[in-house]
């Protein structure tokens, strides 16, 4: 399925401003000002300057929280987004109960205590982000993530992502669930992308972000096959 | 959600010809001619007279199989449909490998050997049929059944049904599955109806249709709640 651009010229604009470059710009800007966030039981609140808020929006990290402060913006990041900025891009600091979590193991453990399946969901998130896909929550489609080729103002999301793991309380175990997911994602013009996060995970490592290196990610797309569209003689359709 | 009739006058036609009456007519017609079907590993093939085929179609039991015979029609019944006609309406006979399964326990065991979750799916099917709903396969929507108020030529199906049991390899165990199912059924203008088939099932009875009496069925509908449509002051919407 070809990407569905939202307006004429959107593709050219996306081509002129690659996501990777905006992320690099954001990374150096946040690192310079030592941006810092607070960890809560369901997200991370990051305090940034107005220009940084705009950069975060262009890269689609988090959502702006309405506030009256003029020289400061508050951004609500998901755990995956926050850990990506902290661990992969190394451009933000995060504190819990007023104490900065300098050590990545501390932050990892804290987040995992709030979200037990964080290891696999973060692995999937960072896997997609590292390939410069824009990753947002897939809540409204009953999936874990939706991914965009570029900013959602330019293009519709192309894939609905389900993250599966060996141990997890997972989806797609029965045919009716597969039918349901494929039908829904087809209806909203997306393709179902299943990411199998697995590997020989050492239990000692489970509490460390190091376990991420033990994980591998396998990708599969599932879609309906339409005999009419796949015929040799397409002129008759 | 109000029933969506397919054409003007469909509601009046449905009211004039209640499903229960057509089913009674079918029941006495099949019983008279001692209609008989063959059990295979995935369905039951029933041989009937042309008028009976029309009655079966009006009650939405099975699908006609194309054949060249003029005075006979072949109808393909699902296990649930066949067992309902055999056990509940007592109007057809069924044979396996040329031997008539006179005893209901024999038929029950044969079907259960082909479809292990037959007890719960039949309980759900007969529960809905006994209340004069038309019940069809929900395969294309990733659910077990869809139910119609009357014949599908008159009205769209109103509910997408998922059958759940304590022991089963079931759906709706994680939030994303619930989101997915509710979103899809909403998109196709249906309501998600979950039937929980449970009860103090005696293991000795599991091989007998008697276990159906030990089962109870609990119904729940799940749908999205839209704050805009539920406001006290509806004039402002």
Short mmCIF file of C-alpha atoms in Angstrom, two decimals:
data_model
loop_
_atom_site.label_atom_id
_atom_site.label_comp_id
_atom_site.label_asym_id
_atom_site.label_seq_id
_atom_site.Cartn_x
_atom_site.Cartn_y
_atom_site.Cartn_z
CA UNK A 1 0.00 0.00 0.00
CA UNK A 2 1.47 3.38 -1.03
CA UNK A 3 1.78 6.11 1.61
CA UNK A 4 -1.29 8.37 1.70
CA UNK A 5 -0.05 11.96 1.77
CA UNK A 6 -2.49 14.43 3.27
CA UNK A 7 -2.11 17.27 0.78
CA UNK A 8 -0.43 18.15 -2.50
CA UNK A 9 3.21 18.91 -1.89
CA UNK A 10 3.30 17.01 1.40
CA UNK A 11 5.58 14.37 -0.07
CA UNK A 12 8.05 16.98 -1.34
CA UNK A 13 8.03 18.70 2.06
CA UNK A 14 8.69 15.38 3.80
CA UNK A 15 11.54 14.64 1.42
CA UNK A 16 13.10 18.08 2.04
CA UNK A 17 12.98 17.66 5.84
CA UNK A 18 14.01 14.11 6.80
CA UNK A 19 12.89 12.99 10.26
CA UNK A 20 16.45 11.92 11.11
CA UNK A 21 17.74 15.50 10.74
CA UNK A 22 15.02 17.00 12.93
CA UNK A 23 15.75 14.36 15.58
CA UNK A 24 19.48 15.26 15.49
CA UNK A 25 18.59 18.92 15.89
CA UNK A 26 16.32 18.10 18.83
CA UNK A 27 18.99 15.88 20.38
CA UNK A 28 21.66 18.59 20.42
CA UNK A 29 19.22 21.27 21.59
CA UNK A 30 17.97 19.20 24.55
CA UNK A 31 21.50 18.10 25.48
CA UNK A 32 22.69 21.72 25.52
CA UNK A 33 20.05 22.98 27.96
CA UNK A 34 20.16 19.78 30.07
CA UNK A 35 16.39 19.31 29.78
CA UNK A 36 14.88 17.42 32.66
CA UNK A 37 11.68 15.49 33.34
CA UNK A 38 9.75 13.99 36.26
CA UNK A 39 8.79 10.34 36.30
CA UNK A 40 5.28 9.51 37.50
CA UNK A 41 3.45 6.19 37.60
CA UNK A 42 2.14 6.55 34.04
CA UNK A 43 4.34 9.01 32.16
CA UNK A 44 7.20 11.51 32.24
CA UNK A 45 6.63 15.28 32.40
CA UNK A 46 9.40 17.12 30.62
CA UNK A 47 10.07 20.82 31.02
CA UNK A 48 11.51 22.50 27.91
CA UNK A 49 11.93 25.85 26.17
CA UNK A 50 9.34 26.91 23.56
CA UNK A 51 11.65 26.19 20.58
CA UNK A 52 12.36 22.73 21.97
CA UNK A 53 8.64 22.07 22.37
CA UNK A 54 8.28 22.84 18.68
CA UNK A 55 11.13 20.48 17.80
CA UNK A 56 9.60 17.73 19.94
CA UNK A 57 6.32 18.24 18.12
CA UNK A 58 8.04 18.07 14.72
CA UNK A 59 9.60 14.74 15.76
CA UNK A 60 6.34 13.62 17.41
CA UNK A 61 7.65 13.01 20.90
CA UNK A 62 4.97 13.45 23.57
CA UNK A 63 2.09 15.88 23.84
CA UNK A 64 2.11 19.47 25.09
CA UNK A 65 0.35 20.02 28.40
CA UNK A 66 -1.59 23.29 28.59
CA UNK A 67 0.06 25.69 31.03
CA UNK A 68 0.13 29.44 31.68
CA UNK A 69 3.92 29.76 31.87
CA UNK A 70 5.30 31.81 28.99
CA UNK A 71 8.97 30.83 28.87
CA UNK A 72 8.46 27.13 29.60
CA UNK A 73 6.52 24.30 28.03
CA UNK A 74 5.48 21.04 29.67
CA UNK A 75 5.53 17.93 27.54
CA UNK A 76 3.95 14.64 28.57
CA UNK A 77 6.06 11.74 27.32
CA UNK A 78 5.14 8.05 27.34
CA UNK A 79 7.62 5.74 29.10
CA UNK A 80 8.92 4.55 25.74
CA UNK A 81 9.46 8.08 24.44
CA UNK A 82 11.15 9.22 27.64
CA UNK A 83 13.47 6.22 27.81
CA UNK A 84 14.36 6.64 24.14
CA UNK A 85 15.38 10.27 24.71
CA UNK A 86 17.25 9.32 27.90
CA UNK A 87 18.96 6.06 26.92
CA UNK A 88 19.29 6.14 23.15
CA UNK A 89 19.64 9.86 22.38
CA UNK A 90 21.11 10.68 25.82
CA UNK A 91 19.67 14.17 25.73
CA UNK A 92 17.36 14.41 28.77
CA UNK A 93 17.60 13.77 32.50
CA UNK A 94 14.81 12.22 34.51
CA UNK A 95 14.09 12.49 38.23
CA UNK A 96 11.81 10.59 40.59
CA UNK A 97 10.57 12.09 43.88
CA UNK A 98 12.97 15.01 43.41
CA UNK A 99 16.02 12.75 43.01
CA UNK A 100 17.72 12.61 39.61
CA UNK A 101 18.00 9.07 38.22
CA UNK A 102 21.52 9.38 36.86
CA UNK A 103 21.97 5.66 36.53
CA UNK A 104 20.11 4.09 33.62
CA UNK A 105 19.53 0.92 35.65
CA UNK A 106 17.60 2.90 38.27
CA UNK A 107 15.33 4.45 35.67
CA UNK A 108 14.86 1.08 33.95
CA UNK A 109 13.84 -0.57 37.23
CA UNK A 110 11.49 2.27 38.17
CA UNK A 111 9.67 2.17 34.84
CA UNK A 112 9.47 -1.62 34.88
CA UNK A 113 7.86 -1.47 38.33
CA UNK A 114 5.09 0.68 36.79
CA UNK A 115 4.84 -1.20 33.48
CA UNK A 116 5.90 -4.87 33.67
CA UNK A 117 6.00 -5.43 29.88
CA UNK A 118 8.15 -2.33 29.33
CA UNK A 119 11.18 -4.29 28.07
CA UNK A 120 9.37 -5.67 25.02
CA UNK A 121 7.31 -2.57 24.28
CA UNK A 122 10.43 -0.37 24.49
CA UNK A 123 12.40 -2.77 22.29
CA UNK A 124 9.67 -2.53 19.64
CA UNK A 125 9.40 1.26 20.00
CA UNK A 126 13.14 1.87 19.70
CA UNK A 127 13.40 -0.63 16.84
CA UNK A 128 10.91 1.43 14.81
CA UNK A 129 12.25 4.83 15.93
CA UNK A 130 15.82 3.83 15.04
CA UNK A 131 14.59 3.28 11.48
CA UNK A 132 13.20 6.85 11.53
CA UNK A 133 9.55 5.91 11.68
CA UNK A 134 7.31 8.22 13.68
CA UNK A 135 5.69 6.08 16.38
CA UNK A 136 2.45 7.01 18.18
CA UNK A 137 0.02 5.18 20.44
CA UNK A 138 -2.33 2.79 18.62
CA UNK A 139 -4.94 2.87 21.40
CA UNK A 140 -7.86 3.89 19.22
CA UNK A 141 -7.26 1.02 16.80
CA UNK A 142 -6.72 -1.60 19.49
CA UNK A 143 -3.02 -2.00 18.70
CA UNK A 144 0.15 -1.02 20.52
CA UNK A 145 1.46 1.58 18.06
CA UNK A 146 0.73 3.19 14.75
CA UNK A 147 3.69 4.28 12.62
CA UNK A 148 4.01 7.16 10.18
CA UNK A 149 6.52 7.70 7.38
CA UNK A 150 6.75 11.35 8.40
CA UNK A 151 4.86 13.84 10.58
CA UNK A 152 1.12 13.03 10.95
CA UNK A 153 0.28 16.47 9.50
CA UNK A 154 1.79 15.30 6.18
CA UNK A 155 0.86 11.65 5.90
CA UNK A 156 -1.56 9.07 7.27
CA UNK A 157 -0.10 6.27 9.38
CA UNK A 158 0.73 3.20 7.32
CA UNK A 159 1.07 0.42 9.84
CA UNK A 160 -0.84 -0.67 12.92
CA UNK A 161 1.68 -2.44 15.15
CA UNK A 162 1.09 -5.29 17.58
CA UNK A 163 4.03 -6.20 19.81
CA UNK A 164 4.22 -9.90 20.67
CA UNK A 165 6.55 -11.76 22.97
CA UNK A 166 6.94 -15.37 24.07
CA UNK A 167 6.01 -14.70 27.65
CA UNK A 168 3.45 -11.97 27.17
CA UNK A 169 -0.32 -12.04 27.59
CA UNK A 170 -0.57 -11.62 23.89
CA UNK A 171 -2.92 -11.08 21.02
CA UNK A 172 -3.55 -13.10 17.87
CA UNK A 173 -3.78 -16.45 19.68
CA UNK A 174 -7.11 -17.33 18.06
CA UNK A 175 -8.29 -16.93 14.48
CA UNK A 176 -11.14 -14.59 15.36
CA UNK A 177 -8.65 -12.09 16.83
CA UNK A 178 -6.55 -12.19 13.65
CA UNK A 179 -9.68 -11.68 11.53
CA UNK A 180 -10.78 -8.81 13.75
CA UNK A 181 -7.41 -7.03 13.65
CA UNK A 182 -6.85 -7.50 9.92
CA UNK A 183 -10.37 -6.36 9.11
CA UNK A 184 -10.10 -3.26 11.30
CA UNK A 185 -6.66 -2.21 10.06
CA UNK A 186 -7.86 -2.75 6.47
CA UNK A 187 -10.90 -0.58 7.11
CA UNK A 188 -8.71 2.31 8.26
CA UNK A 189 -6.29 1.81 5.32
CA UNK A 190 -3.38 0.47 7.34
CA UNK A 191 -1.43 -2.77 7.27
CA UNK A 192 -1.14 -4.92 10.37
CA UNK A 193 2.52 -5.17 11.38
CA UNK A 194 3.36 -7.77 14.02
CA UNK A 195 6.67 -7.38 15.85
CA UNK A 196 7.81 -10.54 17.60
CA UNK A 197 10.25 -9.54 20.31
CA UNK A 198 12.14 -12.62 21.44
CA UNK A 199 15.52 -14.06 22.16
CA UNK A 200 17.50 -15.91 24.73
CA UNK A 201 16.80 -13.56 27.56
CA UNK A 202 19.05 -14.00 30.55
CA UNK A 203 16.92 -13.59 33.68
CA UNK A 204 19.74 -11.78 35.48
CA UNK A 205 19.64 -9.14 32.78
CA UNK A 206 15.88 -8.65 32.95
CA UNK A 207 16.31 -5.78 35.36
CA UNK A 208 18.90 -4.06 33.23
CA UNK A 209 18.48 -2.21 29.95
CA UNK A 210 21.28 -4.50 28.77
CA UNK A 211 18.64 -7.17 28.17
CA UNK A 212 17.60 -5.10 25.16
CA UNK A 213 20.68 -6.38 23.39
CA UNK A 214 19.58 -9.97 23.93
CA UNK A 215 16.26 -9.32 22.25
CA UNK A 216 15.71 -9.74 18.55
CA UNK A 217 12.79 -8.32 16.61
CA UNK A 218 11.07 -10.22 13.82
CA UNK A 219 8.62 -8.37 11.60
CA UNK A 220 5.58 -9.77 9.83
CA UNK A 221 2.78 -8.01 8.03
CA UNK A 222 -0.65 -9.61 7.79
CA UNK A 223 -3.19 -8.52 5.24
CA UNK A 224 -6.17 -9.82 3.35
CA UNK A 225 -5.55 -11.31 -0.05
CA UNK A 226 -8.02 -10.37 -2.68
CA UNK A 227 -8.13 -12.81 -5.63
CA UNK A 228 -9.61 -10.13 -7.91
CA UNK A 229 -6.67 -7.78 -7.37
CA UNK A 230 -4.04 -10.47 -7.85
CA UNK A 231 -5.08 -11.88 -11.20
CA UNK A 232 -2.65 -12.09 -14.04
CA UNK A 233 -5.01 -10.32 -16.40
CA UNK A 234 -5.66 -7.07 -14.61
CA UNK A 235 -7.51 -5.47 -17.49
CA UNK A 236 -10.59 -7.51 -16.69
CA UNK A 237 -11.01 -6.24 -13.12
CA UNK B 1 -28.94 1.41 18.42
CA UNK B 2 -32.17 1.01 16.42
CA UNK B 3 -32.41 -1.84 13.89
CA UNK B 4 -31.39 -0.75 10.41
CA UNK B 5 -34.01 -2.03 7.98
CA UNK B 6 -32.80 -2.48 4.43
CA UNK B 7 -35.73 -1.01 2.54
CA UNK B 8 -39.00 0.81 3.11
CA UNK B 9 -41.65 -1.64 4.21
CA UNK B 10 -39.10 -4.20 5.44
CA UNK B 11 -40.12 -3.62 9.05
CA UNK B 12 -43.82 -4.21 8.26
CA UNK B 13 -42.93 -7.37 6.32
CA UNK B 14 -40.85 -8.65 9.23
CA UNK B 15 -43.68 -7.91 11.65
CA UNK B 16 -46.18 -9.78 9.44
CA UNK B 17 -43.98 -12.88 9.22
CA UNK B 18 -42.43 -13.63 12.61
CA UNK B 19 -39.34 -15.86 12.52
CA UNK B 20 -40.88 -18.19 15.13
CA UNK B 21 -43.76 -19.06 12.80
CA UNK B 22 -41.51 -19.84 9.85
CA UNK B 23 -39.37 -22.02 12.10
CA UNK B 24 -42.47 -23.95 13.25
CA UNK B 25 -43.49 -24.43 9.63
CA UNK B 26 -40.01 -25.69 8.78
CA UNK B 27 -40.00 -27.98 11.80
CA UNK B 28 -43.22 -29.78 10.86
CA UNK B 29 -42.26 -30.00 7.17
CA UNK B 30 -38.86 -31.57 7.89
CA UNK B 31 -40.30 -33.91 10.51
CA UNK B 32 -42.95 -35.13 8.05
CA UNK B 33 -40.52 -36.10 5.30
CA UNK B 34 -37.93 -37.45 7.76
CA UNK B 35 -35.18 -35.25 6.29
CA UNK B 36 -31.71 -36.67 6.73
CA UNK B 37 -28.14 -35.33 6.63
CA UNK B 38 -24.57 -36.64 6.52
CA UNK B 39 -22.04 -35.61 9.13
CA UNK B 40 -18.54 -34.76 7.85
CA UNK B 41 -15.54 -33.40 9.73
CA UNK B 42 -16.59 -29.79 9.25
CA UNK B 43 -20.32 -29.66 8.54
CA UNK B 44 -23.54 -31.55 7.87
CA UNK B 45 -24.95 -32.00 4.36
CA UNK B 46 -28.73 -32.15 4.45
CA UNK B 47 -30.85 -33.43 1.59
CA UNK B 48 -34.28 -31.75 1.33
CA UNK B 49 -37.13 -31.01 -1.05
CA UNK B 50 -37.17 -27.67 -2.93
CA UNK B 51 -39.93 -26.15 -0.72
CA UNK B 52 -37.99 -27.15 2.37
CA UNK B 53 -34.86 -25.53 0.98
CA UNK B 54 -36.84 -22.33 0.64
CA UNK B 55 -38.09 -22.61 4.23
CA UNK B 56 -34.54 -23.25 5.48
CA UNK B 57 -33.41 -20.14 3.63
CA UNK B 58 -36.24 -18.06 5.12
CA UNK B 59 -35.14 -19.20 8.60
CA UNK B 60 -31.46 -18.82 7.65
CA UNK B 61 -30.32 -22.34 8.38
CA UNK B 62 -27.32 -23.37 6.26
CA UNK B 63 -26.38 -22.54 2.70
CA UNK B 64 -27.56 -24.19 -0.50
CA UNK B 65 -24.95 -26.25 -2.32
CA UNK B 66 -25.13 -25.97 -6.11
CA UNK B 67 -26.31 -29.23 -7.65
CA UNK B 68 -27.90 -30.43 -10.89
CA UNK B 69 -30.64 -32.52 -9.27
CA UNK B 70 -34.08 -31.10 -9.92
CA UNK B 71 -36.20 -32.65 -7.19
CA UNK B 72 -33.65 -32.42 -4.41
CA UNK B 73 -31.64 -29.66 -2.77
CA UNK B 74 -28.43 -30.04 -0.76
CA UNK B 75 -27.97 -27.74 2.21
CA UNK B 76 -24.69 -27.31 4.05
CA UNK B 77 -25.32 -26.82 7.78
CA UNK B 78 -22.82 -25.78 10.43
CA UNK B 79 -22.50 -28.15 13.41
CA UNK B 80 -24.51 -25.73 15.56
CA UNK B 81 -27.32 -25.45 13.01
CA UNK B 82 -27.47 -29.20 12.47
CA UNK B 83 -27.50 -30.02 16.16
CA UNK B 84 -30.20 -27.40 16.79
CA UNK B 85 -32.45 -29.00 14.14
CA UNK B 86 -31.66 -32.48 15.47
CA UNK B 87 -31.71 -31.98 19.24
CA UNK B 88 -33.89 -28.93 19.85
CA UNK B 89 -36.40 -29.05 16.98
CA UNK B 90 -36.12 -32.84 16.58
CA UNK B 91 -36.91 -32.62 12.88
CA UNK B 92 -33.88 -34.10 11.10
CA UNK B 93 -31.86 -37.30 11.23
CA UNK B 94 -28.09 -37.39 10.84
CA UNK B 95 -25.87 -40.23 9.74
CA UNK B 96 -22.11 -40.83 9.85
CA UNK B 97 -20.34 -43.25 7.50
CA UNK B 98 -23.73 -44.50 6.32
CA UNK B 99 -24.92 -45.32 9.84
CA UNK B 100 -27.76 -43.24 11.31
CA UNK B 101 -26.88 -41.62 14.63
CA UNK B 102 -30.20 -42.25 16.36
CA UNK B 103 -28.82 -41.60 19.80
CA UNK B 104 -28.18 -37.93 20.57
CA UNK B 105 -25.14 -38.85 22.68
CA UNK B 106 -23.46 -40.48 19.66
CA UNK B 107 -23.97 -37.36 17.54
CA UNK B 108 -22.80 -35.11 20.40
CA UNK B 109 -19.60 -37.15 20.82
CA UNK B 110 -18.92 -37.25 17.07
CA UNK B 111 -19.27 -33.48 16.69
CA UNK B 112 -17.19 -32.80 19.82
CA UNK B 113 -14.41 -34.97 18.39
CA UNK B 114 -14.31 -32.62 15.36
CA UNK B 115 -14.85 -29.38 17.29
CA UNK B 116 -13.66 -29.49 20.91
CA UNK B 117 -15.34 -26.21 21.96
CA UNK B 118 -18.69 -27.29 20.50
CA UNK B 119 -20.45 -27.41 23.88
CA UNK B 120 -20.04 -23.69 24.54
CA UNK B 121 -20.53 -22.55 20.98
CA UNK B 122 -23.72 -24.61 20.67
CA UNK B 123 -25.00 -23.35 24.02
CA UNK B 124 -24.53 -19.78 22.77
CA UNK B 125 -26.08 -20.55 19.38
CA UNK B 126 -29.17 -22.26 20.80
CA UNK B 127 -29.52 -19.53 23.45
CA UNK B 128 -29.84 -16.90 20.72
CA UNK B 129 -31.92 -19.06 18.35
CA UNK B 130 -34.39 -19.92 21.15
CA UNK B 131 -35.03 -16.20 21.47
CA UNK B 132 -35.83 -16.11 17.74
CA UNK B 133 -32.71 -14.27 16.65
CA UNK B 134 -31.30 -15.24 13.26
CA UNK B 135 -27.72 -16.38 13.89
CA UNK B 136 -25.01 -16.45 11.19
CA UNK B 137 -21.24 -16.87 11.19
CA UNK B 138 -19.29 -13.78 12.27
CA UNK B 139 -16.09 -14.86 10.52
CA UNK B 140 -15.66 -11.73 8.45
CA UNK B 141 -15.87 -9.48 11.51
CA UNK B 142 -13.56 -11.63 13.65
CA UNK B 143 -16.36 -12.72 15.99
CA UNK B 144 -18.16 -16.01 16.51
CA UNK B 145 -21.63 -14.99 15.31
CA UNK B 146 -23.62 -12.06 14.03
CA UNK B 147 -27.31 -11.89 14.90
CA UNK B 148 -30.22 -10.43 12.97
CA UNK B 149 -33.66 -9.39 14.18
CA UNK B 150 -35.15 -10.97 11.04
CA UNK B 151 -33.98 -12.27 7.68
CA UNK B 152 -30.76 -10.60 6.39
CA UNK B 153 -32.62 -9.50 3.26
CA UNK B 154 -34.76 -7.23 5.46
CA UNK B 155 -32.43 -5.94 8.14
CA UNK B 156 -28.72 -5.49 8.92
CA UNK B 157 -27.27 -7.56 11.74
CA UNK B 158 -27.36 -5.72 15.05
CA UNK B 159 -24.93 -7.60 17.24
CA UNK B 160 -21.49 -9.12 16.77
CA UNK B 161 -21.24 -11.97 19.25
CA UNK B 162 -18.16 -13.29 21.01
CA UNK B 163 -18.63 -16.51 22.99
CA UNK B 164 -16.47 -16.73 26.10
CA UNK B 165 -16.02 -19.56 28.56
CA UNK B 166 -13.92 -20.10 31.65
CA UNK B 167 -11.77 -22.81 30.12
CA UNK B 168 -11.59 -21.54 26.54
CA UNK B 169 -8.72 -20.02 24.66
CA UNK B 170 -10.61 -16.81 24.68
CA UNK B 171 -10.69 -13.28 23.42
CA UNK B 172 -10.83 -9.97 25.26
CA UNK B 173 -8.08 -10.85 27.74
CA UNK B 174 -6.13 -7.67 27.02
CA UNK B 175 -7.30 -4.10 26.57
CA UNK B 176 -6.04 -3.80 23.02
CA UNK B 177 -8.30 -6.70 21.95
CA UNK B 178 -11.33 -5.04 23.54
CA UNK B 179 -10.46 -1.74 21.82
CA UNK B 180 -10.00 -3.54 18.50
CA UNK B 181 -13.31 -5.43 18.72
CA UNK B 182 -15.35 -2.45 19.91
CA UNK B 183 -13.86 -0.19 17.27
CA UNK B 184 -14.51 -2.69 14.46
CA UNK B 185 -18.08 -3.52 15.50
CA UNK B 186 -18.78 0.21 15.84
CA UNK B 187 -17.40 0.84 12.35
CA UNK B 188 -19.81 -1.70 10.86
CA UNK B 189 -22.74 -0.33 12.90
CA UNK B 190 -23.08 -3.27 15.27
CA UNK B 191 -22.88 -3.66 19.01
CA UNK B 192 -20.43 -6.10 20.56
CA UNK B 193 -22.36 -8.74 22.51
CA UNK B 194 -20.31 -10.99 24.77
CA UNK B 195 -21.90 -14.26 25.88
CA UNK B 196 -20.22 -15.81 28.90
CA UNK B 197 -21.07 -19.50 28.94
CA UNK B 198 -20.28 -20.89 32.35
CA UNK B 199 -21.57 -22.93 35.22
CA UNK B 200 -20.74 -25.80 37.46
CA UNK B 201 -19.98 -28.24 34.70
CA UNK B 202 -19.87 -31.84 35.81
CA UNK B 203 -16.99 -33.54 33.97
CA UNK B 204 -18.97 -36.76 33.63
CA UNK B 205 -21.58 -34.86 31.67
CA UNK B 206 -19.09 -33.20 29.32
CA UNK B 207 -19.66 -35.94 26.77
CA UNK B 208 -23.40 -35.68 26.93
CA UNK B 209 -25.70 -32.99 25.59
CA UNK B 210 -27.11 -32.99 29.13
CA UNK B 211 -24.21 -30.75 30.14
CA UNK B 212 -26.02 -27.98 28.24
CA UNK B 213 -28.44 -27.81 31.16
CA UNK B 214 -25.58 -27.15 33.56
CA UNK B 215 -24.43 -24.17 31.55
CA UNK B 216 -25.69 -20.67 32.12
CA UNK B 217 -25.32 -17.80 29.69
CA UNK B 218 -24.58 -14.25 30.82
CA UNK B 219 -24.91 -11.45 28.29
CA UNK B 220 -22.97 -8.21 28.17
CA UNK B 221 -22.81 -5.57 25.49
CA UNK B 222 -19.73 -3.39 25.15
CA UNK B 223 -19.79 -0.13 23.27
CA UNK B 224 -17.99 3.19 23.13
CA UNK B 225 -19.41 6.01 25.18
CA UNK B 226 -19.47 9.33 23.47
CA UNK B 227 -19.69 12.29 25.87
CA UNK B 228 -21.15 14.52 23.15
CA UNK B 229 -24.10 12.22 22.55
CA UNK B 230 -24.85 11.73 26.23
CA UNK B 231 -25.11 15.34 27.37
CA UNK B 232 -28.13 16.56 29.19
CA UNK B 233 -28.54 19.47 26.81
CA UNK B 234 -28.81 17.73 23.47
CA UNK B 235 -29.79 20.85 21.55
CA UNK B 236 -26.20 22.04 21.56
CA UNK B 237 -24.72 19.03 19.76
#
